XYZ file of C-alpha atoms in Angstrom:
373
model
C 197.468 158.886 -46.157
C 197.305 154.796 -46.279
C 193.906 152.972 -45.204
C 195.152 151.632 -42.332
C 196.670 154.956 -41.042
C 193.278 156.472 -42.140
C 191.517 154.214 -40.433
C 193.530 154.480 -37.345
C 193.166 158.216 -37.058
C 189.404 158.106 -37.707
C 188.148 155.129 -35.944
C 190.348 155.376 -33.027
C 192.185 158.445 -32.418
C 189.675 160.933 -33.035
C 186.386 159.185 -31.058
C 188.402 158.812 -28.431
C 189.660 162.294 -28.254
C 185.895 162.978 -27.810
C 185.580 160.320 -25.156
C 188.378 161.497 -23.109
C 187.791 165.482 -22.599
C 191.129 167.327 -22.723
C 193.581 164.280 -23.283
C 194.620 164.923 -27.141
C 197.851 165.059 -26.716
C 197.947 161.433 -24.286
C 195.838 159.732 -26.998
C 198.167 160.900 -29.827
C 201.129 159.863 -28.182
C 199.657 156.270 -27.484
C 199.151 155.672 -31.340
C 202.817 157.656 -31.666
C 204.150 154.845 -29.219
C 202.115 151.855 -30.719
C 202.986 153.014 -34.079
C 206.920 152.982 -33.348
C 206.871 150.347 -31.228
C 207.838 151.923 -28.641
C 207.094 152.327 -24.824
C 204.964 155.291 -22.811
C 205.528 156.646 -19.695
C 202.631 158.574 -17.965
C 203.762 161.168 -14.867
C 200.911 162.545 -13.049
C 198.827 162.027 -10.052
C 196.113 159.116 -10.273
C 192.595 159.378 -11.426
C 193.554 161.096 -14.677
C 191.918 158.049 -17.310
C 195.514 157.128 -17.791
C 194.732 153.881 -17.362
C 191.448 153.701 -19.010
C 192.481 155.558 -22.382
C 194.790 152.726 -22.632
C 192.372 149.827 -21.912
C 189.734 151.063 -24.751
C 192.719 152.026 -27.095
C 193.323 148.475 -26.980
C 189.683 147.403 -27.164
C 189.399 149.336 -29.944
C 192.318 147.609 -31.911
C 191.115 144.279 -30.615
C 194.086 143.835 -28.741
C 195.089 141.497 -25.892
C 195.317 143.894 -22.719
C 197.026 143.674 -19.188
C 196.830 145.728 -16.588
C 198.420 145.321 -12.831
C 199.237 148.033 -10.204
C 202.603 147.040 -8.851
C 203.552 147.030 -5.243
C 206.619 146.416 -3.213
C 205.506 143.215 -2.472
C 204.177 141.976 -6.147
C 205.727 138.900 -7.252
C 206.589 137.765 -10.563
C 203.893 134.914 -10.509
C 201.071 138.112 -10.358
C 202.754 139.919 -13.755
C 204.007 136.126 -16.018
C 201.944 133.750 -15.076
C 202.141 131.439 -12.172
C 204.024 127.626 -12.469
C 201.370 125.165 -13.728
C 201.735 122.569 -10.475
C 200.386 119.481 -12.184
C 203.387 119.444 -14.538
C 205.629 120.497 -11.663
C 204.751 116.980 -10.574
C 205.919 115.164 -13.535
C 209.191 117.487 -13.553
C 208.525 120.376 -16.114
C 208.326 123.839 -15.477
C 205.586 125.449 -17.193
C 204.229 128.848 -16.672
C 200.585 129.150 -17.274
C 200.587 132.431 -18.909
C 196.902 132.548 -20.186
C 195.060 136.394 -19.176
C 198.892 137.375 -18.099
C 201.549 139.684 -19.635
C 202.990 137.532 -22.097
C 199.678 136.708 -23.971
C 198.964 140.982 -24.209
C 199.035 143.122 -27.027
C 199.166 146.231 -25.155
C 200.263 146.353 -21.293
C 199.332 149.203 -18.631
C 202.080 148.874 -15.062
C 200.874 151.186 -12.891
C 202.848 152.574 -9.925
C 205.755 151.276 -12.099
C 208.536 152.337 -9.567
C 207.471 149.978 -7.048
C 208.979 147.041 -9.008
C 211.043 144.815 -6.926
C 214.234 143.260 -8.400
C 212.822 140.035 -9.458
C 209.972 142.022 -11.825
C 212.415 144.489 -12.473
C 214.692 142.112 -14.102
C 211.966 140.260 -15.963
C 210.998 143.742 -17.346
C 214.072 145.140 -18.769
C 213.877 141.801 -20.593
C 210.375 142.631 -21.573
C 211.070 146.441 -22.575
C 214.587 145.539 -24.614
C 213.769 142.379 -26.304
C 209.970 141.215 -26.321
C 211.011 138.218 -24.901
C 210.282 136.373 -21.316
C 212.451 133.555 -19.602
C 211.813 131.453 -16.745
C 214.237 129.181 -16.571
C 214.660 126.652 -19.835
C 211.092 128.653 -21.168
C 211.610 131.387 -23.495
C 208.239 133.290 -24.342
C 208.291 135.718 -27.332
C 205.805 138.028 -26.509
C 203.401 139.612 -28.924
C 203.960 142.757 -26.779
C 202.939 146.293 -28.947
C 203.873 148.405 -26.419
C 204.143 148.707 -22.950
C 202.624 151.354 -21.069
C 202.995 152.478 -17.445
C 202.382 155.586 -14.431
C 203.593 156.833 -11.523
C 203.387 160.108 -9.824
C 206.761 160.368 -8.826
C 210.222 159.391 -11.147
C 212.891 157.281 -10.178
C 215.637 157.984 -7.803
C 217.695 154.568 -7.442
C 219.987 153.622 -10.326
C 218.578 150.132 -10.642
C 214.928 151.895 -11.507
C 216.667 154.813 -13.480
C 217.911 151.703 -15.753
C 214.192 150.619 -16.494
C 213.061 154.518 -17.113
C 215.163 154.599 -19.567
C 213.357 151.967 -21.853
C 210.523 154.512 -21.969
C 211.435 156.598 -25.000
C 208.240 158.753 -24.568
C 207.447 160.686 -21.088
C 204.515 162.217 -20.590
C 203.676 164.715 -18.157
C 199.502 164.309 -17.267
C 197.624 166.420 -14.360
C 194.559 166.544 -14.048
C 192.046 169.131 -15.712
C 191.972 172.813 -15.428
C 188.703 174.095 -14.450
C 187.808 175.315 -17.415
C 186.978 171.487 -18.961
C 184.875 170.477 -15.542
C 180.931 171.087 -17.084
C 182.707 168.986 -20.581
C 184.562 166.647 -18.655
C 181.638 165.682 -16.360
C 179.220 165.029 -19.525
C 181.805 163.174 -21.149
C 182.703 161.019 -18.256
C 179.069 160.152 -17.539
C 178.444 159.186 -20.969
C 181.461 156.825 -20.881
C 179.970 155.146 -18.239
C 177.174 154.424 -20.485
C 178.574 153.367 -23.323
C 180.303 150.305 -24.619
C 184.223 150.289 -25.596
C 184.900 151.654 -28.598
C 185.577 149.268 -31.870
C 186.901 149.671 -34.533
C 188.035 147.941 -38.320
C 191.538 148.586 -37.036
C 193.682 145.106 -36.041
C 196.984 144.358 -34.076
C 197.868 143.783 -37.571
C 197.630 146.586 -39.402
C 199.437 148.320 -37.102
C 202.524 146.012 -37.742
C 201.956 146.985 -40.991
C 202.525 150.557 -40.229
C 205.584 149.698 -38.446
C 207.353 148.162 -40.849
C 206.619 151.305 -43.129
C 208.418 153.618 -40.094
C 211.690 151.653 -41.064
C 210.951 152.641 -44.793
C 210.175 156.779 -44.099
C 213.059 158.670 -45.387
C 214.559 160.776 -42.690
C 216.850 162.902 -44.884
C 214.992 166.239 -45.034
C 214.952 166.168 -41.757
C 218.128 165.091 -40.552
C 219.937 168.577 -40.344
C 217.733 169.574 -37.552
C 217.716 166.760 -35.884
C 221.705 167.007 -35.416
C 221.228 170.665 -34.294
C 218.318 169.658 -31.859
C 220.529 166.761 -30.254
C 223.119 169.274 -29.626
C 220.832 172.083 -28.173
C 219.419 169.293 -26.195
C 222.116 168.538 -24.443
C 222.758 171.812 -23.824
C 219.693 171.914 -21.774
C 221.400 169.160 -19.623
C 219.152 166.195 -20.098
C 220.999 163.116 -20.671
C 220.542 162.285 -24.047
C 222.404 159.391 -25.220
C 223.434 158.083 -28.677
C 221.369 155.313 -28.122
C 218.470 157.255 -27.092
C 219.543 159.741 -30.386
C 219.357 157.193 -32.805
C 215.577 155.249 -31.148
C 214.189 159.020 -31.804
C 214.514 158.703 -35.408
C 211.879 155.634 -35.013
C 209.414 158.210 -33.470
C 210.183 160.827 -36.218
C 209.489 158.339 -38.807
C 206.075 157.301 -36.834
C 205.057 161.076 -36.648
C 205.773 161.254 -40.361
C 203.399 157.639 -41.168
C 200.799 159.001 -39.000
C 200.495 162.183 -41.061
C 200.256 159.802 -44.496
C 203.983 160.921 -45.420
C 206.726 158.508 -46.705
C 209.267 161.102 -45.497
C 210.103 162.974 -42.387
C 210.285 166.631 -42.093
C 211.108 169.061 -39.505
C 208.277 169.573 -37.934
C 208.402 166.183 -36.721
C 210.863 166.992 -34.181
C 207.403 167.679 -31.998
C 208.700 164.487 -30.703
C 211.222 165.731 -28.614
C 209.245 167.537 -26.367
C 208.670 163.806 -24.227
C 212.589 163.080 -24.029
C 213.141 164.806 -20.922
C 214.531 162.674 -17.653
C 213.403 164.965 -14.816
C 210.275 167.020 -14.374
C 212.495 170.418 -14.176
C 213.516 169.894 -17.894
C 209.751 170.030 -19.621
C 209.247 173.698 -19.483
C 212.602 174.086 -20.914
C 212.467 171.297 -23.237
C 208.796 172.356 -24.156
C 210.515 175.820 -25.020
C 213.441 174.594 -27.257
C 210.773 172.516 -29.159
C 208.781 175.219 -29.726
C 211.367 177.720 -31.259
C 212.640 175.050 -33.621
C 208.700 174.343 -34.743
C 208.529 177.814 -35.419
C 211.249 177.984 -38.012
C 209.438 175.464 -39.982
C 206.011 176.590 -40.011
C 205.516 176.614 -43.527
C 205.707 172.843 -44.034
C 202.442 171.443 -44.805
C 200.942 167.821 -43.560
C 201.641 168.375 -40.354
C 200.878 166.245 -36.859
C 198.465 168.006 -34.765
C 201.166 168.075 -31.841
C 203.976 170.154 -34.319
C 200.887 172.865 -34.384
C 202.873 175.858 -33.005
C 200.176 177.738 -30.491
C 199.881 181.786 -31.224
C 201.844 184.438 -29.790
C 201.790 185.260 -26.010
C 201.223 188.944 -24.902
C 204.794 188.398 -22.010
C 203.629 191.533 -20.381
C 200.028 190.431 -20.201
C 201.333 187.151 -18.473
C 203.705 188.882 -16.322
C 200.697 190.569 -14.617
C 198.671 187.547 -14.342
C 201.957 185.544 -12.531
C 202.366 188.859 -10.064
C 198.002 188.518 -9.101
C 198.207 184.881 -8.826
C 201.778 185.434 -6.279
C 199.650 187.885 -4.332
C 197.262 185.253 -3.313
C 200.399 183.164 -2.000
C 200.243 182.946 1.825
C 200.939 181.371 4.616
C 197.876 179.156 6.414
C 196.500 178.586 2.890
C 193.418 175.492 2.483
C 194.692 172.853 1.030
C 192.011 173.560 -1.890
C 193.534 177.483 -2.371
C 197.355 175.674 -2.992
C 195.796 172.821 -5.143
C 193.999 175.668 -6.917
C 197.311 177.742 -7.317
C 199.431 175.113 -8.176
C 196.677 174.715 -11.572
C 197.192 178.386 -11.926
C 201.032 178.478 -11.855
C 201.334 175.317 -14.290
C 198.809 176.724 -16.337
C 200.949 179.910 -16.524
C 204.642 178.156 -16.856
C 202.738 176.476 -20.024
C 202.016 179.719 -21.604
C 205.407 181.629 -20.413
C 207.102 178.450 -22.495
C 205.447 179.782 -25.729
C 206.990 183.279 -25.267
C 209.713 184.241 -28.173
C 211.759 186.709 -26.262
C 214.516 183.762 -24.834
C 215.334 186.367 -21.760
C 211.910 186.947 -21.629
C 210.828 183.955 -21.607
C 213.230 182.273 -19.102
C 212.741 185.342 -16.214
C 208.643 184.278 -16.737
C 209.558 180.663 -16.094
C 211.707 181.574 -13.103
C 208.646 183.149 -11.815
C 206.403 180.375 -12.053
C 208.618 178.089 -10.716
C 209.311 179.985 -7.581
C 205.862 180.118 -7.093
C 205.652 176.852 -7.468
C 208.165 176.010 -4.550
C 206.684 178.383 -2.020
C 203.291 175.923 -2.792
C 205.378 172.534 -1.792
């Protein structure tokens, strides 16, 4: 493993993994993301440090950082920069974009979906090229990545168009019971302590983007053809374009881990490619089996770990006790309690081997789910 990549995983990654109780996987796909340079969607309700893992992820790589929650009424002027009105006067148009978007590093849009035409515009520009126009002004923006969150996904077109920029989605809910007594110790001691720093810079981790276009993706280039098949099998719209961007993240996976070459159990990547929230169990599945063929590589991310074996008939009981408590004139705290227990569940009925198996478990759990709506 290279310094910098070293470095990155020790100063960064890892204290923040014991800042941020129970978020692993979010904090390993932001270095993923900043690594490719690439962009990160986050799906989940707020008040889930989505926001906030961000912000001292950047702090910690010294980083320029923006963050804005959009509205329906946001205006350009509140994301670029507003038009510096002294040199208005004298005929120029200048946008004062000092503390704004195009002077960040790293960039957190929350409530992304809200974007109105005229940001949504400026942002496709933002997402595809790293570039900003107003007018005759071209900014090239120093932009790492961009991140952004909302709880719901995108229904018109127009918004489906800037989804698709995000090559990584994330599903993130908030914690099971089970991390409350850590989460509430960790959380209190954030509060008390200052952001985290580290030796790390905005440019080292250029440098470790120009080695992704360097990692040899041959030994792992068979399964990625068979996984883009199976994949679309699944019926999630997986482009060529999208097909050939995933080989950026399977050579980031494979810089991460110290490697100059990709392997197979990189394809952990392809558990975030999904388009609607329907498609992660079965995604999360697929992902899994083709992990499990390759266990015996060595050097491997922590998200290719494949998780142990799960008892199906155990977990068949435990979805039939859980349905029992399904009723009508619930509390809003017994279906926000289920709905834990059911995802919780669907999560562990994805790791089951048996395909037939597996899929009647998942039915389950998702018609559970829809009685809790």
């Amino acid at each position: 493993m290279t310094t910098a990549t070293a470095r990155l995983n020790e100063e960064i990654v890892a204290p923040l993994k014991k800042r941020f109780v129970g978020r692993d996987e979010v904090i390993d796909l932001i270095a993923l993301a900043v690594v490719a340079r690439e962009h990160l969607f986050l799906h989940g309700p707020p008040g889930t440090a989505k926001s906030a893992i961000i912000r001292h992820f950047a702090s910690a790589a010294s980083g320029g950082y923006f963050e804005y929650m959009l509205t329906r009424f946001s205006e350009p002027n509140e994301i670029f920069g507003p038009i510096d009105i002294a040199k208005l006067r004298d005929g120029s148009m200048v946008t004062v974009t000092k503390g704004m978007l195009p002077e960040a590093e790293f960039v957190f849009l929350d409530e992304l979906f809200n974007a109105n035409s005229a940001i949504l515009n400026n942002l496709l520009t933002v997402l595809n090229e790293r570039i900003y126009r107003r007018g005759i002004e071209v900014h090239a923006l120093p932009l790492v990545s961009l991140f952004s969150a909302s709880n719901h996904l995108p229904e018109d077109e127009a918004l489906a168009a800037l989804f698709d920029r995000f090559l990584l989605r994330c599903h993130v809910d908030s914690l099971k019971r089970d991390y409350l007594p850590e989460l509430l110790r960790a959380g209190w001691a954030l509060e008390r302590q200052p952001p985290a720093s580290s030796s790390i810079s905005t440019a080292d981790l250029e440098e470790m983007s120009a080695r992704v276009l360097q990692v040899d993706l041959t030994p792992a280039e068979e399964a990625y053809r068979d996984a883009i098949c199976k994949i679309r099998d699944l019926g999630i719209a997986f482009s060529d374009r999208r097909a050939v961007k995933v080989m950026k993240l399977l050579a980031a996976s494979a810089v991460l881990c110290g490697r100059t070459s990709a392997q197979a159990s990189d394809l952990w990547v392809l558990r975030y490619v999904w388009d609607q929230e329907e498609q992660i169990e079965p995604l999360r599945s697929l992902v899994h089996r083709i992990l499990e063929e390759h266990q015996l590589e060595t050097n491997r991310h922590p998200l290719a770990e494949v998780r142990k074996v799960v008892d199906a008939d155990e977990l068949a009981l435990q979805i039939a006790a859980a349905a029992k408590e399904v009723s009508a004139g619930m509390t809003l705290a017994t279906v926000a309690r289920l709905r834990e227990r059911f995802a919780d569940l669907a999560d562990q009925a994805a790791w089951v081997a048996d395909p037939k198996t597996r899929d009647f478990l998942l039915q389950r759990t998702r018609e559970q789910m829809e009685k809790l709506k």
